[in-house]
Amino acid sequence: MINIVLKISRLLIGYFLYALGIVMTINAQQGLGPWGVFHQGLSSQLNITFGIAVNLVGAVIVILDFILGERIGWGTIGNVIFIGTFIDLITIINLVPIFENTFLSFLMMFIGMFTISLAAYFYLNARLGAGPRDGLMIALTKRANKPVGLVRGLIEVTALIIGYFLGGSVGWGTLIMSLGLGFFFQITFKMFNFDVKKVEHKYIDQDFALLIQKIKK
């Protein structure tokens, strides 16, 4: 029971930090990351909040992951529900300021990138499934039989181009985040001695299989 509570706590902390980091990069007003550009453009076109756009895109990608044969974890579902919701909540209560000073804006963007990488450590360490976009990357890598870096890059570029034409914000921050987020992930994971390759996730189908076994007994 305690183990489950700890896992859920890690997930929720991770979701909140991820949302906080995203809002920091938004309020820095120096351009968004590739997926951020797409979410902002979609929210503008559909007249919905940024958070709802994040949740909608996440839900569609989870369906694609399932169709492509990727296993889904409870953490994946939670990612779809909570991150966008937390983004809207943080925005509504004005938790993150907007600075007129360019230096402070870029500083907040870098802090936001670190916060996102810290968030990824928390929810991946819960071992209940990766985010939907990571699942899509894995599924397409398997199908295309191409290097994961190439597949991830193509996904990011596609999201960026579509988001740009939908009206998303592109700036120097977009380039910095596109190139720098991976570096922040690497540094953060090294800080916590966390090897993402060794993480064994627990998936929803495993829970259902266990439940069926108990029912049969």
PDB file of C-alpha atoms in Angstrom:
ATOM      1  CA  MET A   1       0.000   0.000   0.000  1.00  0.00           C
ATOM      2  CA  ILE A   2       2.807   2.387   0.942  1.00  0.00           C
ATOM      3  CA  ASN A   3       4.579   1.556  -2.327  1.00  0.00           C
ATOM      4  CA  ILE A   4       1.475   2.492  -4.337  1.00  0.00           C
ATOM      5  CA  VAL A   5       1.114   5.803  -2.455  1.00  0.00           C
ATOM      6  CA  LEU A   6       4.770   6.626  -3.157  1.00  0.00           C
ATOM      7  CA  LYS A   7       4.364   5.844  -6.852  1.00  0.00           C
ATOM      8  CA  ILE A   8       1.252   8.003  -7.150  1.00  0.00           C
ATOM      9  CA  SER A   9       3.002  10.802  -5.245  1.00  0.00           C
ATOM     10  CA  ARG A  10       5.946  10.652  -7.663  1.00  0.00           C
ATOM     11  CA  LEU A  11       3.572  10.800 -10.611  1.00  0.00           C
ATOM     12  CA  LEU A  12       1.634  13.801  -9.303  1.00  0.00           C
ATOM     13  CA  ILE A  13       4.811  15.687  -8.367  1.00  0.00           C
ATOM     14  CA  GLY A  14       6.188  14.938 -11.821  1.00  0.00           C
ATOM     15  CA  TYR A  15       3.002  16.080 -13.580  1.00  0.00           C
ATOM     16  CA  PHE A  16       2.884  19.323 -11.598  1.00  0.00           C
ATOM     17  CA  LEU A  17       6.561  20.105 -12.164  1.00  0.00           C
ATOM     18  CA  TYR A  18       6.203  19.349 -15.878  1.00  0.00           C
ATOM     19  CA  ALA A  19       3.260  21.740 -16.110  1.00  0.00           C
ATOM     20  CA  LEU A  20       5.155  24.362 -14.096  1.00  0.00           C
ATOM     21  CA  GLY A  21       8.161  24.078 -16.407  1.00  0.00           C
ATOM     22  CA  ILE A  22       5.981  24.440 -19.488  1.00  0.00           C
ATOM     23  CA  VAL A  23       4.286  27.572 -18.117  1.00  0.00           C
ATOM     24  CA  MET A  24       7.722  29.017 -17.349  1.00  0.00           C
ATOM     25  CA  THR A  25       8.785  28.532 -20.967  1.00  0.00           C
ATOM     26  CA  ILE A  26       5.494  30.042 -22.168  1.00  0.00           C
ATOM     27  CA  ASN A  27       5.730  33.113 -19.911  1.00  0.00           C
ATOM     28  CA  ALA A  28       9.359  33.635 -20.898  1.00  0.00           C
ATOM     29  CA  GLN A  29       7.866  34.744 -24.251  1.00  0.00           C
ATOM     30  CA  GLN A  30      10.976  33.817 -26.222  1.00  0.00           C
ATOM     31  CA  GLY A  31       9.349  31.098 -28.311  1.00  0.00           C
ATOM     32  CA  LEU A  32       8.144  27.640 -27.339  1.00  0.00           C
ATOM     33  CA  GLY A  33       9.515  24.151 -27.805  1.00  0.00           C
ATOM     34  CA  PRO A  34       8.273  22.179 -30.851  1.00  0.00           C
ATOM     35  CA  TRP A  35       5.331  20.530 -29.069  1.00  0.00           C
ATOM     36  CA  GLY A  36       4.568  23.788 -27.274  1.00  0.00           C
ATOM     37  CA  VAL A  37       4.284  25.572 -30.631  1.00  0.00           C
ATOM     38  CA  PHE A  38       1.877  22.885 -31.810  1.00  0.00           C
ATOM     39  CA  HIS A  39      -0.241  23.023 -28.638  1.00  0.00           C
ATOM     40  CA  GLN A  40      -0.402  26.818 -28.713  1.00  0.00           C
ATOM     41  CA  GLY A  41      -1.358  26.859 -32.388  1.00  0.00           C
ATOM     42  CA  LEU A  42      -4.052  24.242 -31.817  1.00  0.00           C
ATOM     43  CA  SER A  43      -5.448  26.098 -28.808  1.00  0.00           C
ATOM     44  CA  SER A  44      -5.622  29.272 -30.897  1.00  0.00           C
ATOM     45  CA  GLN A  45      -7.416  27.589 -33.806  1.00  0.00           C
ATOM     46  CA  LEU A  46      -9.925  25.697 -31.634  1.00  0.00           C
ATOM     47  CA  ASN A  47     -10.366  28.537 -29.117  1.00  0.00           C
ATOM     48  CA  ILE A  48      -9.487  26.286 -26.185  1.00  0.00           C
ATOM     49  CA  THR A  49      -6.965  26.657 -23.387  1.00  0.00           C
ATOM     50  CA  PHE A  50      -3.355  25.580 -23.812  1.00  0.00           C
ATOM     51  CA  GLY A  51      -3.877  22.887 -21.185  1.00  0.00           C
ATOM     52  CA  ILE A  52      -6.889  21.395 -22.942  1.00  0.00           C
ATOM     53  CA  ALA A  53      -4.888  21.320 -26.184  1.00  0.00           C
ATOM     54  CA  VAL A  54      -2.108  19.423 -24.375  1.00  0.00           C
ATOM     55  CA  ASN A  55      -4.611  16.896 -23.026  1.00  0.00           C
ATOM     56  CA  LEU A  56      -6.376  16.430 -26.381  1.00  0.00           C
ATOM     57  CA  VAL A  57      -3.134  15.858 -28.275  1.00  0.00           C
ATOM     58  CA  GLY A  58      -1.957  13.480 -25.564  1.00  0.00           C
ATOM     59  CA  ALA A  59      -5.184  11.466 -25.795  1.00  0.00           C
ATOM     60  CA  VAL A  60      -4.905  11.162 -29.596  1.00  0.00           C
ATOM     61  CA  ILE A  61      -1.278  10.052 -29.316  1.00  0.00           C
ATOM     62  CA  VAL A  62      -2.152   7.410 -26.690  1.00  0.00           C
ATOM     63  CA  ILE A  63      -4.687   5.961 -29.147  1.00  0.00           C
ATOM     64  CA  LEU A  64      -2.012   5.954 -31.864  1.00  0.00           C
ATOM     65  CA  ASP A  65       0.432   4.276 -29.470  1.00  0.00           C
ATOM     66  CA  PHE A  66      -2.121   1.539 -28.781  1.00  0.00           C
ATOM     67  CA  ILE A  67      -2.858   1.042 -32.492  1.00  0.00           C
ATOM     68  CA  LEU A  68       0.872   0.788 -33.189  1.00  0.00           C
ATOM     69  CA  GLY A  69       1.205  -1.912 -30.533  1.00  0.00           C
ATOM     70  CA  GLU A  70       2.840   0.114 -27.749  1.00  0.00           C
ATOM     71  CA  ARG A  71       1.930  -0.845 -24.182  1.00  0.00           C
ATOM     72  CA  ILE A  72       0.197   1.766 -22.037  1.00  0.00           C
ATOM     73  CA  GLY A  73       0.777   2.391 -18.346  1.00  0.00           C
ATOM     74  CA  TRP A  74      -1.402   4.101 -15.764  1.00  0.00           C
ATOM     75  CA  GLY A  75       1.240   6.817 -15.688  1.00  0.00           C
ATOM     76  CA  THR A  76       0.675   7.368 -19.412  1.00  0.00           C
ATOM     77  CA  ILE A  77      -3.044   7.921 -18.816  1.00  0.00           C
ATOM     78  CA  GLY A  78      -2.300  10.215 -15.878  1.00  0.00           C
ATOM     79  CA  ASN A  79       0.044  12.209 -18.108  1.00  0.00           C
ATOM     80  CA  VAL A  80      -2.840  12.885 -20.493  1.00  0.00           C
ATOM     81  CA  ILE A  81      -5.231  13.939 -17.722  1.00  0.00           C
ATOM     82  CA  PHE A  82      -3.124  15.940 -15.296  1.00  0.00           C
ATOM     83  CA  ILE A  83      -0.368  17.851 -17.097  1.00  0.00           C
ATOM     84  CA  GLY A  84      -2.704  20.002 -19.202  1.00  0.00           C
ATOM     85  CA  THR A  85      -5.013  20.481 -16.210  1.00  0.00           C
ATOM     86  CA  PHE A  86      -2.117  21.669 -14.045  1.00  0.00           C
ATOM     87  CA  ILE A  87      -0.966  24.007 -16.834  1.00  0.00           C
ATOM     88  CA  ASP A  88      -4.346  25.751 -16.875  1.00  0.00           C
ATOM     89  CA  LEU A  89      -4.476  25.877 -13.060  1.00  0.00           C
ATOM     90  CA  ILE A  90      -0.994  27.420 -12.791  1.00  0.00           C
ATOM     91  CA  THR A  91      -1.940  29.941 -15.490  1.00  0.00           C
ATOM     92  CA  ILE A  92      -5.247  30.880 -13.836  1.00  0.00           C
ATOM     93  CA  ILE A  93      -3.673  31.610 -10.445  1.00  0.00           C
ATOM     94  CA  ASN A  94      -0.765  33.510 -12.078  1.00  0.00           C
ATOM     95  CA  LEU A  95       1.814  31.390 -10.267  1.00  0.00           C
ATOM     96  CA  VAL A  96       4.524  32.193 -12.824  1.00  0.00           C
ATOM     97  CA  PRO A  97       5.379  35.859 -13.511  1.00  0.00           C
ATOM     98  CA  ILE A  98       6.085  37.496 -16.879  1.00  0.00           C
ATOM     99  CA  PHE A  99       9.262  39.586 -16.982  1.00  0.00           C
ATOM    100  CA  GLU A 100       9.861  42.583 -19.222  1.00  0.00           C
ATOM    101  CA  ASN A 101      13.604  42.158 -18.764  1.00  0.00           C
ATOM    102  CA  THR A 102      15.060  39.963 -21.537  1.00  0.00           C
ATOM    103  CA  PHE A 103      17.750  38.455 -19.308  1.00  0.00           C
ATOM    104  CA  LEU A 104      15.202  37.426 -16.671  1.00  0.00           C
ATOM    105  CA  SER A 105      12.940  35.986 -19.363  1.00  0.00           C
ATOM    106  CA  PHE A 106      15.709  33.779 -20.758  1.00  0.00           C
ATOM    107  CA  LEU A 107      16.742  32.817 -17.222  1.00  0.00           C
ATOM    108  CA  MET A 108      13.191  31.689 -16.477  1.00  0.00           C
ATOM    109  CA  MET A 109      13.141  29.709 -19.718  1.00  0.00           C
ATOM    110  CA  PHE A 110      16.290  27.815 -18.682  1.00  0.00           C
ATOM    111  CA  ILE A 111      14.858  27.205 -15.201  1.00  0.00           C
ATOM    112  CA  GLY A 112      11.696  25.947 -16.906  1.00  0.00           C
ATOM    113  CA  MET A 113      13.744  23.509 -19.004  1.00  0.00           C
ATOM    114  CA  PHE A 114      15.447  22.182 -15.883  1.00  0.00           C
ATOM    115  CA  THR A 115      12.062  21.877 -14.158  1.00  0.00           C
ATOM    116  CA  ILE A 116      10.730  19.828 -17.095  1.00  0.00           C
ATOM    117  CA  SER A 117      13.712  17.474 -16.914  1.00  0.00           C
ATOM    118  CA  LEU A 118      13.269  17.136 -13.138  1.00  0.00           C
ATOM    119  CA  ALA A 119       9.590  16.367 -13.709  1.00  0.00           C
ATOM    120  CA  ALA A 120      10.481  13.609 -16.172  1.00  0.00           C
ATOM    121  CA  TYR A 121      12.714  12.009 -13.530  1.00  0.00           C
ATOM    122  CA  PHE A 122       9.846  11.945 -11.021  1.00  0.00           C
ATOM    123  CA  TYR A 123       7.177  10.434 -13.254  1.00  0.00           C
ATOM    124  CA  LEU A 124       9.491   7.998 -15.049  1.00  0.00           C
ATOM    125  CA  ASN A 125      10.848   6.842 -11.690  1.00  0.00           C
ATOM    126  CA  ALA A 126       7.308   5.858 -10.703  1.00  0.00           C
ATOM    127  CA  ARG A 127       7.707   3.106 -13.328  1.00  0.00           C
ATOM    128  CA  LEU A 128       4.078   3.220 -14.417  1.00  0.00           C
ATOM    129  CA  GLY A 129       4.584   4.075 -18.082  1.00  0.00           C
ATOM    130  CA  ALA A 130       6.205   6.867 -20.066  1.00  0.00           C
ATOM    131  CA  GLY A 131       4.437   9.865 -21.586  1.00  0.00           C
ATOM    132  CA  PRO A 132       2.367   9.401 -24.769  1.00  0.00           C
ATOM    133  CA  ARG A 133       4.875  11.279 -26.956  1.00  0.00           C
ATOM    134  CA  ASP A 134       7.719   9.039 -25.795  1.00  0.00           C
ATOM    135  CA  GLY A 135       5.545   6.029 -26.574  1.00  0.00           C
ATOM    136  CA  LEU A 136       4.926   7.349 -30.085  1.00  0.00           C
ATOM    137  CA  MET A 137       8.666   7.768 -30.595  1.00  0.00           C
ATOM    138  CA  ILE A 138       9.300   4.176 -29.523  1.00  0.00           C
ATOM    139  CA  ALA A 139       6.461   2.789 -31.674  1.00  0.00           C
ATOM    140  CA  LEU A 140       7.565   4.637 -34.826  1.00  0.00           C
ATOM    141  CA  THR A 141      11.193   3.689 -34.245  1.00  0.00           C
ATOM    142  CA  LYS A 142      10.199   0.014 -34.187  1.00  0.00           C
ATOM    143  CA  ARG A 143       8.011   0.344 -37.295  1.00  0.00           C
ATOM    144  CA  ALA A 144      10.462   2.409 -39.337  1.00  0.00           C
ATOM    145  CA  ASN A 145      13.541   0.499 -38.152  1.00  0.00           C
ATOM    146  CA  LYS A 146      15.454   3.780 -38.087  1.00  0.00           C
ATOM    147  CA  PRO A 147      17.682   5.380 -35.394  1.00  0.00           C
ATOM    148  CA  VAL A 148      15.666   6.746 -32.485  1.00  0.00           C
ATOM    149  CA  GLY A 149      17.363  10.150 -32.794  1.00  0.00           C
ATOM    150  CA  LEU A 150      16.203  10.492 -36.389  1.00  0.00           C
ATOM    151  CA  VAL A 151      12.639   9.450 -35.552  1.00  0.00           C
ATOM    152  CA  ARG A 152      12.452  11.785 -32.533  1.00  0.00           C
ATOM    153  CA  GLY A 153      13.841  14.630 -34.612  1.00  0.00           C
ATOM    154  CA  LEU A 154      11.286  14.089 -37.374  1.00  0.00           C
ATOM    155  CA  ILE A 155       8.449  14.009 -34.834  1.00  0.00           C
ATOM    156  CA  GLU A 156       9.648  17.255 -33.239  1.00  0.00           C
ATOM    157  CA  VAL A 157      10.092  18.998 -36.609  1.00  0.00           C
ATOM    158  CA  THR A 158       6.641  17.863 -37.748  1.00  0.00           C
ATOM    159  CA  ALA A 159       5.019  19.189 -34.558  1.00  0.00           C
ATOM    160  CA  LEU A 160       6.925  22.463 -34.954  1.00  0.00           C
ATOM    161  CA  ILE A 161       5.943  23.003 -38.611  1.00  0.00           C
ATOM    162  CA  ILE A 162       2.266  22.216 -38.035  1.00  0.00           C
ATOM    163  CA  GLY A 163       2.228  24.386 -34.907  1.00  0.00           C
ATOM    164  CA  TYR A 164       3.859  27.280 -36.746  1.00  0.00           C
ATOM    165  CA  PHE A 165       1.211  27.258 -39.481  1.00  0.00           C
ATOM    166  CA  LEU A 166      -1.487  27.037 -36.816  1.00  0.00           C
ATOM    167  CA  GLY A 167      -0.134  30.244 -35.284  1.00  0.00           C
ATOM    168  CA  GLY A 168       2.158  28.992 -32.502  1.00  0.00           C
ATOM    169  CA  SER A 169       4.958  31.197 -31.159  1.00  0.00           C
ATOM    170  CA  VAL A 170       8.414  30.555 -32.629  1.00  0.00           C
ATOM    171  CA  GLY A 171      11.542  32.402 -31.487  1.00  0.00           C
ATOM    172  CA  TRP A 172      15.092  31.974 -30.297  1.00  0.00           C
ATOM    173  CA  GLY A 173      13.693  30.046 -27.368  1.00  0.00           C
ATOM    174  CA  THR A 174      12.332  27.447 -29.798  1.00  0.00           C
ATOM    175  CA  LEU A 175      15.817  26.743 -31.123  1.00  0.00           C
ATOM    176  CA  ILE A 176      17.326  26.724 -27.628  1.00  0.00           C
ATOM    177  CA  MET A 177      14.721  24.314 -26.272  1.00  0.00           C
ATOM    178  CA  SER A 178      14.901  22.055 -29.313  1.00  0.00           C
ATOM    179  CA  LEU A 179      18.645  21.678 -28.847  1.00  0.00           C
ATOM    180  CA  GLY A 180      18.932  22.078 -25.086  1.00  0.00           C
ATOM    181  CA  LEU A 181      16.192  19.975 -23.484  1.00  0.00           C
ATOM    182  CA  GLY A 182      18.078  16.747 -24.104  1.00  0.00           C
ATOM    183  CA  PHE A 183      21.105  18.219 -22.332  1.00  0.00           C
ATOM    184  CA  PHE A 184      19.003  19.134 -19.286  1.00  0.00           C
ATOM    185  CA  PHE A 185      17.514  15.620 -19.205  1.00  0.00           C
ATOM    186  CA  GLN A 186      20.988  14.126 -19.299  1.00  0.00           C
ATOM    187  CA  ILE A 187      22.296  16.343 -16.486  1.00  0.00           C
ATOM    188  CA  THR A 188      19.245  15.802 -14.268  1.00  0.00           C
ATOM    189  CA  PHE A 189      19.224  12.020 -14.684  1.00  0.00           C
ATOM    190  CA  LYS A 190      22.951  11.951 -13.911  1.00  0.00           C
ATOM    191  CA  MET A 191      22.362  14.028 -10.759  1.00  0.00           C
ATOM    192  CA  PHE A 192      19.963  11.368  -9.452  1.00  0.00           C
ATOM    193  CA  ASN A 193      21.983   8.440 -10.853  1.00  0.00           C
ATOM    194  CA  PHE A 194      18.911   7.484 -12.867  1.00  0.00           C
ATOM    195  CA  ASP A 195      19.378   5.246 -15.906  1.00  0.00           C
ATOM    196  CA  VAL A 196      16.189   5.503 -17.957  1.00  0.00           C
ATOM    197  CA  LYS A 197      17.240   2.467 -20.032  1.00  0.00           C
ATOM    198  CA  LYS A 198      17.056   0.212 -16.977  1.00  0.00           C
ATOM    199  CA  VAL A 199      13.573   1.296 -15.912  1.00  0.00           C
ATOM    200  CA  GLU A 200      11.034  -1.531 -16.045  1.00  0.00           C
ATOM    201  CA  HIS A 201       7.545  -0.105 -16.294  1.00  0.00           C
ATOM    202  CA  LYS A 202       4.361  -1.766 -15.119  1.00  0.00           C
ATOM    203  CA  TYR A 203       1.635  -1.655 -17.760  1.00  0.00           C
ATOM    204  CA  ILE A 204      -2.150  -1.707 -17.638  1.00  0.00           C
ATOM    205  CA  ASP A 205      -2.388  -5.085 -19.401  1.00  0.00           C
ATOM    206  CA  GLN A 206      -0.282  -6.632 -16.618  1.00  0.00           C
ATOM    207  CA  ASP A 207      -2.735  -5.385 -13.996  1.00  0.00           C
ATOM    208  CA  PHE A 208      -5.680  -6.760 -15.952  1.00  0.00           C
ATOM    209  CA  ALA A 209      -3.936 -10.121 -16.370  1.00  0.00           C
ATOM    210  CA  LEU A 210      -3.279 -10.248 -12.622  1.00  0.00           C
ATOM    211  CA  LEU A 211      -6.909  -9.348 -11.915  1.00  0.00           C
ATOM    212  CA  ILE A 212      -8.168 -12.114 -14.211  1.00  0.00           C
ATOM    213  CA  GLN A 213      -5.903 -14.615 -12.454  1.00  0.00           C
ATOM    214  CA  LYS A 214      -7.341 -13.627  -9.071  1.00  0.00           C
ATOM    215  CA  ILE A 215     -10.904 -13.919 -10.367  1.00  0.00           C
ATOM    216  CA  LYS A 216     -10.210 -17.424 -11.740  1.00  0.00           C
ATOM    217  CA  LYS A 217      -8.873 -18.508  -8.359  1.00  0.00           C
TER     218      LYS A 217
END
